[in-house]
CSV table of C-alpha atoms in Angstrom, one decimal:
chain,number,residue,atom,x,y,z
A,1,UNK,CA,18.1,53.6,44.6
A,2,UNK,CA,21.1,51.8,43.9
A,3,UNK,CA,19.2,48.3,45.4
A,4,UNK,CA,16.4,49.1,43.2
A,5,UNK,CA,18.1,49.2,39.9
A,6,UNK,CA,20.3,45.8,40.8
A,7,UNK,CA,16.6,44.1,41.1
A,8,UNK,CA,15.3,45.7,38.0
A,9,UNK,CA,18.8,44.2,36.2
A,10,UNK,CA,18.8,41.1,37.7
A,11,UNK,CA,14.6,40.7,36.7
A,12,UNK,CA,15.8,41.9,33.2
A,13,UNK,CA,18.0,39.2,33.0
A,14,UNK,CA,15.9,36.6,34.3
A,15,UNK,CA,13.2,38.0,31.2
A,16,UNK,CA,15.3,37.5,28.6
A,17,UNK,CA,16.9,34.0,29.6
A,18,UNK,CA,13.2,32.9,29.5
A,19,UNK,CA,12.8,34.1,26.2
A,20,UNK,CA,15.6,33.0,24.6
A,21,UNK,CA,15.1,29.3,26.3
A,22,UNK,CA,11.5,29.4,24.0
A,23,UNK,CA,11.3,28.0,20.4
A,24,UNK,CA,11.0,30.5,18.1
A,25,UNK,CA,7.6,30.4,17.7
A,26,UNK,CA,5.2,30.8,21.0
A,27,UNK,CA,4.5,27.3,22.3
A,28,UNK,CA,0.3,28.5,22.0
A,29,UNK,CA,0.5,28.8,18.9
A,30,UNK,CA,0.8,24.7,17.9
A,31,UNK,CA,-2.8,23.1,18.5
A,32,UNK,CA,-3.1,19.5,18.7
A,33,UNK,CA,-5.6,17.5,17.7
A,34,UNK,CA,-7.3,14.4,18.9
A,35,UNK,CA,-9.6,11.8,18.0
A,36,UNK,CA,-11.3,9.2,19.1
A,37,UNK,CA,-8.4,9.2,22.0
A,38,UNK,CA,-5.8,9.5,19.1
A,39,UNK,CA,-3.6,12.6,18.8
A,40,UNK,CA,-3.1,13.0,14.9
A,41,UNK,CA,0.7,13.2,14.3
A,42,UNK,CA,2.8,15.0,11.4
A,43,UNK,CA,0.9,18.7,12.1
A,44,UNK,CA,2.4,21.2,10.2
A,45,UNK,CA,1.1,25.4,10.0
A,46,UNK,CA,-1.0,24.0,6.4
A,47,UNK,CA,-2.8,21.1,8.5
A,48,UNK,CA,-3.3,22.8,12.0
A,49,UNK,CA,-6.4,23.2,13.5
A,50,UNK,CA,-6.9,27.4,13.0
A,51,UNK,CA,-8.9,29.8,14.6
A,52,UNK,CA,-11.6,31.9,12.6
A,53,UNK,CA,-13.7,34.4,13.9
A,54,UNK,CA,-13.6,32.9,17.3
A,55,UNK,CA,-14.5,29.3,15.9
A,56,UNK,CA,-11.6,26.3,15.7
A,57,UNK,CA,-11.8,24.8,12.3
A,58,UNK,CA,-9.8,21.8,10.8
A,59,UNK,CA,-9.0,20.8,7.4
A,60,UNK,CA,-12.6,18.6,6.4
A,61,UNK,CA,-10.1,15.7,5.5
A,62,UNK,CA,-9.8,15.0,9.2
A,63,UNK,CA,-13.8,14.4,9.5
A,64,UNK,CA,-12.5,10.7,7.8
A,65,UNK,CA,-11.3,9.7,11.4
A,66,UNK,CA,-14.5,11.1,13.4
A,67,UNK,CA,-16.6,7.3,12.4
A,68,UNK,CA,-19.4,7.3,11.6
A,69,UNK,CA,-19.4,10.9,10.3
A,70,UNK,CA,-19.0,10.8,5.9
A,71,UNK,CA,-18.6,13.8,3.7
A,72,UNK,CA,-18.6,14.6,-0.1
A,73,UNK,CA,-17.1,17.1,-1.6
A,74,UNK,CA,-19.0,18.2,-5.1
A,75,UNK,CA,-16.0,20.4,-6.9
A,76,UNK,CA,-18.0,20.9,-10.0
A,77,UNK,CA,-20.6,22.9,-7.7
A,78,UNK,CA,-18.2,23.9,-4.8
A,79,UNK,CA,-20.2,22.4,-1.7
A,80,UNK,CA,-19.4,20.2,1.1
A,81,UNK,CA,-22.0,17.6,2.4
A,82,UNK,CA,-21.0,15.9,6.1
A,83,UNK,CA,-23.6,13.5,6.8
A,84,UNK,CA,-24.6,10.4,8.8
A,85,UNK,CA,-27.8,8.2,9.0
A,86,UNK,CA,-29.6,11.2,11.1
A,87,UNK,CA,-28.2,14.8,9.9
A,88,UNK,CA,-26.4,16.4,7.0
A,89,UNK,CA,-24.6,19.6,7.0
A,90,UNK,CA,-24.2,21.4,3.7
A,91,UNK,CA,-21.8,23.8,3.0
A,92,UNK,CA,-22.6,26.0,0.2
A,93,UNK,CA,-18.9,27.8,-1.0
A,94,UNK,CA,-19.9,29.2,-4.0
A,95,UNK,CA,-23.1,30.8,-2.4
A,96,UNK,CA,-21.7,31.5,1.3
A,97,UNK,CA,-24.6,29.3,3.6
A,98,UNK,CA,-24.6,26.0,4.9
A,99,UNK,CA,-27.8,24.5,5.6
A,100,UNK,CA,-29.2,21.1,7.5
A,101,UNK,CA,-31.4,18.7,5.9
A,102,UNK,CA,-34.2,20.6,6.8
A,103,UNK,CA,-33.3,23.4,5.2
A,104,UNK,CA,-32.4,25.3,8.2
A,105,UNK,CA,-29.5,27.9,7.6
A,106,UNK,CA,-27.4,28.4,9.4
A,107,UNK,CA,-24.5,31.0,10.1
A,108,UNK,CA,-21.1,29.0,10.0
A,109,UNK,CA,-19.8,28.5,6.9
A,110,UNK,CA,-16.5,26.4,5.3
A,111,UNK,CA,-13.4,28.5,4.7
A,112,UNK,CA,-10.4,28.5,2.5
A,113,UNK,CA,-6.9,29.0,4.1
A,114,UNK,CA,-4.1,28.3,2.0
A,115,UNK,CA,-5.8,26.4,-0.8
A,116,UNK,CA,-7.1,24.3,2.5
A,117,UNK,CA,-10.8,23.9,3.0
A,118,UNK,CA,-11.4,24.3,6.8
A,119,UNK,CA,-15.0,23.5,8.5
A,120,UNK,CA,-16.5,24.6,11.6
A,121,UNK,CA,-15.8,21.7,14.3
A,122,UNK,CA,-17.3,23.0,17.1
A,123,UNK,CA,-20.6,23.9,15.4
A,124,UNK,CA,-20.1,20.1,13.2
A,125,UNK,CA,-19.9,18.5,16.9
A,126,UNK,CA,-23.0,20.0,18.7
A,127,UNK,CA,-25.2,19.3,15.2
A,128,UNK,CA,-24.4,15.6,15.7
A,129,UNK,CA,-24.2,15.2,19.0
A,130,UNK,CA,-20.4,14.7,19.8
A,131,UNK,CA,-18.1,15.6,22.2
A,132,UNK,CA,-15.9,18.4,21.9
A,133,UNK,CA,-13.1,19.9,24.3
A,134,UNK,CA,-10.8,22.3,24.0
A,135,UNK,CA,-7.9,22.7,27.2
A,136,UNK,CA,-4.3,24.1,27.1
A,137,UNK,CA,-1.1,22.2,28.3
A,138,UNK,CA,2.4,23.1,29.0
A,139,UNK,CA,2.9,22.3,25.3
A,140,UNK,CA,-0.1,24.0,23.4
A,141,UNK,CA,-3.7,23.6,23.1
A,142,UNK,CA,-5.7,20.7,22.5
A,143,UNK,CA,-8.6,20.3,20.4
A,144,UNK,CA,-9.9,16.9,21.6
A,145,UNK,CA,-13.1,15.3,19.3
A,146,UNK,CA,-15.2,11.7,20.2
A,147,UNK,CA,-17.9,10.9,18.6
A,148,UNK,CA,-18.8,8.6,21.6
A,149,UNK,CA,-18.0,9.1,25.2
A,150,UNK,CA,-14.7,8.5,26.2
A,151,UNK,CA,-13.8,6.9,29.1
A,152,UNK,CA,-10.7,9.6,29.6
A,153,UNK,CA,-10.9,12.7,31.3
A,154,UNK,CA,-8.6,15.6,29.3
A,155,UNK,CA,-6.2,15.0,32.0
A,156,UNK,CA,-5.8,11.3,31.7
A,157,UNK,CA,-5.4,11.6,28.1
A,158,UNK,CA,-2.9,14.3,28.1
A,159,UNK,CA,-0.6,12.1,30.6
A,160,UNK,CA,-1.0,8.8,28.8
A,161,UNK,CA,-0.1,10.7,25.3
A,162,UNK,CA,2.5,13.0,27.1
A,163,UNK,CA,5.5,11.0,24.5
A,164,UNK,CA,3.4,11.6,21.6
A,165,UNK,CA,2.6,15.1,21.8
A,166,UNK,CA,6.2,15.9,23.2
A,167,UNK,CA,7.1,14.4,19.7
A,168,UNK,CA,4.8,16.2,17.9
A,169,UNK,CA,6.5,19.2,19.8
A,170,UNK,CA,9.5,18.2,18.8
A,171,UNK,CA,8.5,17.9,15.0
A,172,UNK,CA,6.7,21.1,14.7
A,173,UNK,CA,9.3,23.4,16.1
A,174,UNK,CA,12.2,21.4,15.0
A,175,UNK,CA,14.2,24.5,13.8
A,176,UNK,CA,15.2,24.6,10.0
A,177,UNK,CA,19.2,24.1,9.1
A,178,UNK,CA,20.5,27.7,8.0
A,179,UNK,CA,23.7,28.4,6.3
A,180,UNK,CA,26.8,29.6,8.3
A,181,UNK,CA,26.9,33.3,8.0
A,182,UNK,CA,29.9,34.6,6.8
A,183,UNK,CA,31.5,38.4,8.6
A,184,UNK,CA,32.2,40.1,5.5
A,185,UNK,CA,35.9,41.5,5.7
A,186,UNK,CA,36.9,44.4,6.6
A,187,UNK,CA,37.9,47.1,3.6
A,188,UNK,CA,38.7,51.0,3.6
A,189,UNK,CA,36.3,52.5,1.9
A,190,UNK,CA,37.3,54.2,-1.7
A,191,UNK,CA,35.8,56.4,-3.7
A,192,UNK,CA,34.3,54.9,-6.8
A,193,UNK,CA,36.0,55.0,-10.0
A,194,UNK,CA,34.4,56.8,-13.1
A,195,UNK,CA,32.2,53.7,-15.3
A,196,UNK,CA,32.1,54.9,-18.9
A,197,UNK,CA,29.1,53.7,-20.1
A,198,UNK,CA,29.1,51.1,-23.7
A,199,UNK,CA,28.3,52.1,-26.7
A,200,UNK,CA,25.4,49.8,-27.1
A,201,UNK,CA,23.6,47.6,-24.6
A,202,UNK,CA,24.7,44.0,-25.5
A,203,UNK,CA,21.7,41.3,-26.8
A,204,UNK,CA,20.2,38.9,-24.3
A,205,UNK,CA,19.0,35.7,-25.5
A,206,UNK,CA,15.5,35.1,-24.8
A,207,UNK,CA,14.9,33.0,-21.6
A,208,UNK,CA,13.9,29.5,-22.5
A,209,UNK,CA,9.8,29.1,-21.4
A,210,UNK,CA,9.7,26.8,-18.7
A,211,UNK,CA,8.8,23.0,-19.5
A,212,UNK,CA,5.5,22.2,-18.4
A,213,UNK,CA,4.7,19.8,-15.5
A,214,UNK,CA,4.6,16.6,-16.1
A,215,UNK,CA,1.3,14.7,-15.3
A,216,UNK,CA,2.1,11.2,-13.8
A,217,UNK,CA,-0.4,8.1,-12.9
A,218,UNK,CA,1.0,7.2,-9.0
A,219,UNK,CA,0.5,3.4,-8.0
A,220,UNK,CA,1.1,4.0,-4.3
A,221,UNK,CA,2.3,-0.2,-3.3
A,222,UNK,CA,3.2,-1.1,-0.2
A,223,UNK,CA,5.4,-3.9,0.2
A,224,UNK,CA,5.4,-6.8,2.8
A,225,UNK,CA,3.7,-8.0,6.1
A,226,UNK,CA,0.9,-5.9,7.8
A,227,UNK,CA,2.0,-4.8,11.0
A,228,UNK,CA,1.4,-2.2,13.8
A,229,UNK,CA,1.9,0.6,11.5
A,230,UNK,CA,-0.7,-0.5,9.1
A,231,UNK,CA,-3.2,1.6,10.6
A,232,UNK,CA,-1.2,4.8,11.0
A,233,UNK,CA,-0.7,4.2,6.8
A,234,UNK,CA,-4.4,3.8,6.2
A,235,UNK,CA,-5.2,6.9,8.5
A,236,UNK,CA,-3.2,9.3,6.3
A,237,UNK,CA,-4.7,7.3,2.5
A,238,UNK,CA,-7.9,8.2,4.1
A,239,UNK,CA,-7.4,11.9,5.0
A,240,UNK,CA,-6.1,12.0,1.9
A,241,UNK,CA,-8.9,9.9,-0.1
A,242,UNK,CA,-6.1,7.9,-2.0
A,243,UNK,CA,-7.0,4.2,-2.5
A,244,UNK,CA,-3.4,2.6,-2.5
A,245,UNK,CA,-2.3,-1.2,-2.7
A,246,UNK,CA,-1.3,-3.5,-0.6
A,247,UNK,CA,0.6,-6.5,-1.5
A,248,UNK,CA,0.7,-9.0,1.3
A,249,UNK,CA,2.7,-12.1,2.6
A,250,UNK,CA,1.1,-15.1,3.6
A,251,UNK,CA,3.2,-15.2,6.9
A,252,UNK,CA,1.6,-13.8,9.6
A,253,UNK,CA,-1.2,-13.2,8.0
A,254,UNK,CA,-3.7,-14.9,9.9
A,255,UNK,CA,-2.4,-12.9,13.0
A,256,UNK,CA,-3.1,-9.6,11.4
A,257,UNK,CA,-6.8,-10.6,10.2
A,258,UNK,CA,-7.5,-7.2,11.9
A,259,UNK,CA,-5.6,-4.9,10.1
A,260,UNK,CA,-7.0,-7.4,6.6
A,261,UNK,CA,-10.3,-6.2,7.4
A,262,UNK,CA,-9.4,-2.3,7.4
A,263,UNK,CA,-8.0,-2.5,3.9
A,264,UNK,CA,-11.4,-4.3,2.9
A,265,UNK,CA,-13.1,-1.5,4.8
A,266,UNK,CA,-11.3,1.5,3.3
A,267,UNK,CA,-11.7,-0.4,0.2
A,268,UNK,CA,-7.4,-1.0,-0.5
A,269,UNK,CA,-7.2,-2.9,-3.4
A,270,UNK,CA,-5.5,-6.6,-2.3
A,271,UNK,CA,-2.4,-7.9,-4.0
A,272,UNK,CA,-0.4,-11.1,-3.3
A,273,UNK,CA,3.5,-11.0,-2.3
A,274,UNK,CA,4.6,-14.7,-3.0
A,275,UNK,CA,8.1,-15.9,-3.9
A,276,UNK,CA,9.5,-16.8,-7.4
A,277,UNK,CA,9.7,-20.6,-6.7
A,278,UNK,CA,6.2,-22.3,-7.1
A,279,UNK,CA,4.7,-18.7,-7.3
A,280,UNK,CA,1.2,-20.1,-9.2
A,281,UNK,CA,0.7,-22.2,-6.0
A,282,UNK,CA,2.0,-20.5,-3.9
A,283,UNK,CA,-0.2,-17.6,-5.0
A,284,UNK,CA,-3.4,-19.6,-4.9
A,285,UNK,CA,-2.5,-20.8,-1.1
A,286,UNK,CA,-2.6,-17.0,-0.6
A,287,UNK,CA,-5.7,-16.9,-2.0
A,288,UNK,CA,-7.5,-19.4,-0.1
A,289,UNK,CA,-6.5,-17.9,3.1
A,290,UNK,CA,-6.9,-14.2,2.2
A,291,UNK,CA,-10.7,-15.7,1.1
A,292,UNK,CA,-11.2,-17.3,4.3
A,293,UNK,CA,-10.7,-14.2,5.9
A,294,UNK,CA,-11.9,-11.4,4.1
A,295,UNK,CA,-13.9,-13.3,1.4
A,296,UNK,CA,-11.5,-11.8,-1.3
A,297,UNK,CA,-9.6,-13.3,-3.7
A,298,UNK,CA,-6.9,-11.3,-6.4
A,299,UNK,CA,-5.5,-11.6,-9.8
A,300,UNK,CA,-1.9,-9.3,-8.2
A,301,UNK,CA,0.9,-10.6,-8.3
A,302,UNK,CA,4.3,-9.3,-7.1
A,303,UNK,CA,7.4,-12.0,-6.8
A,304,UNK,CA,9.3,-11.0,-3.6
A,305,UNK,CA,12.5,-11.5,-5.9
A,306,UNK,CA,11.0,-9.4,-8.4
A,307,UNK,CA,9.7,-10.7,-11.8
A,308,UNK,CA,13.1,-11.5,-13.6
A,309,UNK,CA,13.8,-13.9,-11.1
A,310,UNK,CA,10.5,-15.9,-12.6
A,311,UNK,CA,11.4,-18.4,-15.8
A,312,UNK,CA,9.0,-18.9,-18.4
A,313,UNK,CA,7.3,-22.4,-17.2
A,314,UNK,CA,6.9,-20.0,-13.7
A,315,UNK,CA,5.8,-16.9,-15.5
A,316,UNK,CA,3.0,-19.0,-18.1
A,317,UNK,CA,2.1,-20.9,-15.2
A,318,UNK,CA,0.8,-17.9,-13.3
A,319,UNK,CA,-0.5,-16.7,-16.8
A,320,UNK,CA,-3.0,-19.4,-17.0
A,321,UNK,CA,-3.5,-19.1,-13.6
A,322,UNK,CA,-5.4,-15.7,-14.1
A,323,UNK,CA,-2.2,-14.1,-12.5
A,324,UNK,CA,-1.2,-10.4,-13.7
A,325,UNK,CA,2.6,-9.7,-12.7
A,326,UNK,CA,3.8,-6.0,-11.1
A,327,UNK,CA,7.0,-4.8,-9.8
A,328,UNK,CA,7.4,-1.3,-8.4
A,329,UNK,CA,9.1,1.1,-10.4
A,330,UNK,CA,10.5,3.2,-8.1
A,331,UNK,CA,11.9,1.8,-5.3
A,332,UNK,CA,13.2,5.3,-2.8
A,333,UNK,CA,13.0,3.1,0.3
A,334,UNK,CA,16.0,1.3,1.9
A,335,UNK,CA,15.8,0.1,5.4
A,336,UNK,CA,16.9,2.0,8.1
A,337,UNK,CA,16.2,4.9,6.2
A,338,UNK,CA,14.5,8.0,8.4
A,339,UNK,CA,11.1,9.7,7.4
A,340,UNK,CA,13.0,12.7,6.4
A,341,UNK,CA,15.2,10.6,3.7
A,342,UNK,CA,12.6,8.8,2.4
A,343,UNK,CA,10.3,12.2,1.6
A,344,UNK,CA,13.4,13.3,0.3
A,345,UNK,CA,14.3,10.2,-1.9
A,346,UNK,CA,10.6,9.5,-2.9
A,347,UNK,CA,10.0,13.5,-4.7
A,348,UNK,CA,13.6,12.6,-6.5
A,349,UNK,CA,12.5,9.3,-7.6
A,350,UNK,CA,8.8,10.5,-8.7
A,351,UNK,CA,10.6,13.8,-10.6
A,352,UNK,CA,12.6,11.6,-12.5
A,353,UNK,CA,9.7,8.7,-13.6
A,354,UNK,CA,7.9,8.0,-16.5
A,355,UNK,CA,4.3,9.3,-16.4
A,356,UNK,CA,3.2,5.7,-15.1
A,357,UNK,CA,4.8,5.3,-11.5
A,358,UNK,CA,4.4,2.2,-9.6
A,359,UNK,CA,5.7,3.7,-6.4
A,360,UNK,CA,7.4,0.4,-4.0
A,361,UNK,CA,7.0,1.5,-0.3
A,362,UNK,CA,7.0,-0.5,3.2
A,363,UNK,CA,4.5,-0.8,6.0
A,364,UNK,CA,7.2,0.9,8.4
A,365,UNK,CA,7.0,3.8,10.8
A,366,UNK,CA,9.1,6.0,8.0
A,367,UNK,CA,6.5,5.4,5.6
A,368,UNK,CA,3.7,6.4,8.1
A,369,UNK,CA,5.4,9.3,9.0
A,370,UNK,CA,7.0,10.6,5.6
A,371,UNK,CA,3.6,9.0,3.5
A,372,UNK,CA,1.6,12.7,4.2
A,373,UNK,CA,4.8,14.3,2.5
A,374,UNK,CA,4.6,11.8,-0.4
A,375,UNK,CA,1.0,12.2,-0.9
A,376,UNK,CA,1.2,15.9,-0.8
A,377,UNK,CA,3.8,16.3,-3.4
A,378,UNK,CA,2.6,14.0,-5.8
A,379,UNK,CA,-1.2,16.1,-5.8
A,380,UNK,CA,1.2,19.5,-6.0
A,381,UNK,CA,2.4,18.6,-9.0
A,382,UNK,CA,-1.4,17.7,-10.5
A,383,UNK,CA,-0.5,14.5,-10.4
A,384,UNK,CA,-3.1,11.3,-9.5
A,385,UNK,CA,-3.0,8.5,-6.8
A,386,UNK,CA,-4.6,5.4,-8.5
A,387,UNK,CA,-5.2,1.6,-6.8
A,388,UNK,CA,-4.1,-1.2,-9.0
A,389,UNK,CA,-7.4,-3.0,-10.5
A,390,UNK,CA,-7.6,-6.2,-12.1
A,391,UNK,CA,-7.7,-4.9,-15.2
A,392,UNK,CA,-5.2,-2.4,-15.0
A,393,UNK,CA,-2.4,-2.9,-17.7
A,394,UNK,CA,0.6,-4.2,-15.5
A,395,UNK,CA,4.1,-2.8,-14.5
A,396,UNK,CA,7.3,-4.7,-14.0
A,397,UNK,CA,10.6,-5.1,-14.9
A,398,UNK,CA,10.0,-8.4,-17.4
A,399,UNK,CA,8.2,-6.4,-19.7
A,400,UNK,CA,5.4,-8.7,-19.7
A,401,UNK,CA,1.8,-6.6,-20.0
A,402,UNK,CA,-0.4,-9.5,-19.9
C-alpha cells in the first residue's frame, strides 16, 4: 500500500511539472497558416485561422496571397465576391447564402468574429480546385493552402520552416509584462469607528464629454532601397488593401528590378529619393531608369537631406522640372529600433499629428514586422491610408505646396 501511494506521488509530480513547463495557453490552440509554401507571420487571437461549426475559416484579407484568387467586398450591400477567370463565390451577409455563378446555393456562409469577416477555406479551396491540408506539429496546427501543387510534402515544409514557426511560437505566447505584486502588510484587525454622516452631499462637477476622434489622412512612405523585406511590406499593404508609397534610390536599383515590378503590380504609387545636390538631374536619371524598367516615370520627389537642405535655384529647378517636393512628417523610426518600439513610437507620433500625416518609414524587418500594428491602429481610430498621387497637394518641411 505504502509502494502504491509513493508511485501515485511521484506520477503527481511528474503531472504537474509538465504543466507548469506549458505556456499558458495550450500549444493546440495557435494555428498556423501557410501559403503558397509561406507561413504568414505576426498571428495574433484577432487574425488566427478559427474553427466554426467544424469548418476552418480565415480572415478574407488573406485570400490576397492565394494568386490568382480576387475578392470584392460591396459594404454598401454587405456581400463578398471571391472570383477568378472560371468561378465566383458570393457571400450574401445581409441575407445569410452564398451562391456560385450559377446560381447554385450553397450552405457555407461568411462569419463575423470580432468585427473580423472570416470565410470558409476549405469549402473556398475544393470550389476552385486548390489544395488544402490541415496536419498538427509539436507546436500547433497547420493550415497549409496552394493554389498549385507544391513540390513539398507537409513534412518537408514543416522542417524547412521549423525557425519561422518556432518564431511565430515564440511571438504568440510571448507572456505579457505584469506588475510586481505587492504582500499587503500585516495589521490587527479593529473594529470600525462610528462615520457620522455630512450634512449635505458635496457638488460634483460635471465630467467633461470626451473629445471626439480625430480623423487623419495617413501617407504611409517608405524610405530608401528596396531590399529582401520589400515583399514581406507589400504582403501585409495587401491584406490590408492600403496602397502606400515607395520612394526609391537609384542605387541598387537595377538589382532589385524584381521587387520594382511588385509595386507596379500591387499598384504602389512610385516616388524618387534623390540627394539635394543636382536633385532636378539627378531626379530625371532616376526617371530614365525606373522607365526602362517598369515603364513608369513620377513627378515625387523626396531630397534624402530633406527639403530645407534644397536652395531656391535647386528647389525652382525641380519646379520647372514638373517635380512636386514631400518630406515625411512623422518620422517614429530610428535604426536599430525593434518592431515593438517602432509600433509603440509610430501610435505616439500618429496621436499627436495634424490630420494630414505623411507617415516616414523604412523597408526594414521592424517595419515588416510592426507595419500590421501600424495599419491596424490607424483604421481603429477611423482613420484612412492614402498613396501619394501626382496631384496630391504636397507635404514637407519648406512649406512649399506647389
Amino acid at each position: 500500500m505504502k509502494r502504491h501511494f509513493v508511485r501515485l506521488a511521484a506520477l503527481a509530480v511528474v503531472l504537474v511539472s509538465s504543466f507548469l513547463a506549458r505556456p499558458a495557453e495550450a500549444a493546440a490552440d495557435l494555428v498556423f497558416l501557410c501559403i503558397n509554401d509561406t507561413f504568414v507571420g505576426s498571428l495574433t487571437s484577432s487574425n488566427m485561422p478559427i474553427r466554426i461549426n467544424n469548418n476552418m475559416y480565415i480572415s478574407y484579407r488573406y485570400l490576397s496571397r492565394v494568386k490568382p484568387l480576387k475578392y470584392r467586398y460591396d459594404d454598401d450591400v454587405d456581400t463578398l465576391r471571391v472570383y477568378n477567370t472560371n468561378a465566383s463565390l458570393t457571400f450574401d451577409l445581409s441575407k445569410a447564402v452564398t451562391y456560385d455563378q450559377d446560381g447554385k446555393i450553397y450552405s457555407y456562409l461568411a462569419e463575423r468574429r470580432g468585427g473580423v469577416l472570416y470565410v470558409p477555406i476549405e469549402f473556398i479551396c475544393r470550389t476552385f480546385g486548390f489544395y488544402y491540408s490541415q496536419y498538427t506539429t509539436d507546436l500547433g496546427s497547420v493550415l497549409r493552402i496552394n493554389s498549385v501543387m507544391s513540390r513539398y510534402s507537409d513534412q518537408q515544409i514543416t522542417e524547412a520552416n521549423a525557425a519561422t514557426m518556432q518564431q511565430i511560437y515564440d511571438n504568440y505566447y510571448k507572456p505579457a509584462e505584469e506588475d510586481p505584486v505587492t504582500e499587503p502588510d500585516q495589521v490587527t484587525p479593529t473594529m470600525p469607528e462610528p462615520v457620522t454622516p455630512p450634512p449635505q452631499t458635496p457638488q460634483t462637477q460635471p465630467e467633461e464629454p470626451d473629445e471626439p476622434a480625430v480623423i487623419r489622412t495617413v501617407y504611409p512612405v517608405f524610405l530608401g532601397e528596396l531590399n529582401r523585406y520589400t515583399a514581406d511590406i507589400l504582403n501585409v499593404l495587401q491584406l490590408y488593401d492600403v496602397r502606400g508609397t515607395f520612394f526609391v534610390f537609384e542605387e541598387d536599383l537595377l538589382a532589385q528590378a524584381d521587387n520594382l515590378r511588385a509595386l507596379v503590380g500591387q499598384e504602389q504609387s512610385i516616388g524618387l529619393c534623390v540627394p539635394a545636390e543636382n536633385a532636378a538631374e539627378a531626379a530625371e536619371s532616376l526617371n530614365e531608369l525606373l522607365s526602362s524598367l517598369v515603364l513608369r516615370r513620377s513627378r515625387l520627389v523626396c531630397i534624402k537631406e530633406g527639403s530645407e537642405a534644397l536652395s531656391a535655384e535647386q528647389r525652382q529647378a525641380l519646379h520647372e522640372a514638373g517635380y512636386r517636393l514631400w518630406d515625411p512628417s512623422v518620422s517614429p523610426q530610428t535604426d536599430g529600433m525593434s518592431a515593438y518600439a517602432l509600433g509603440r513610437a509610430a501610435k505616439t507620433s500618429i496621436d499627436g499629428a495634424p490630420r494630414i500625416v505623411c507617415l516616414g518609414l523604412h523597408s526594414d524587418a521592424a517595419c515588416a514586422s510592426a507595419l500590421e500594428t501600424i495599419l491596424s491602429y490607424i483604421r481603429s481610430g477611423g482613420s484612412n491610408c492614402v498613396p501619394i498621387e501626382d496631384w496630391t497637394t504636397p507635404v514637407n518641411a519648406s512649406g512649399d505646396y506647389t
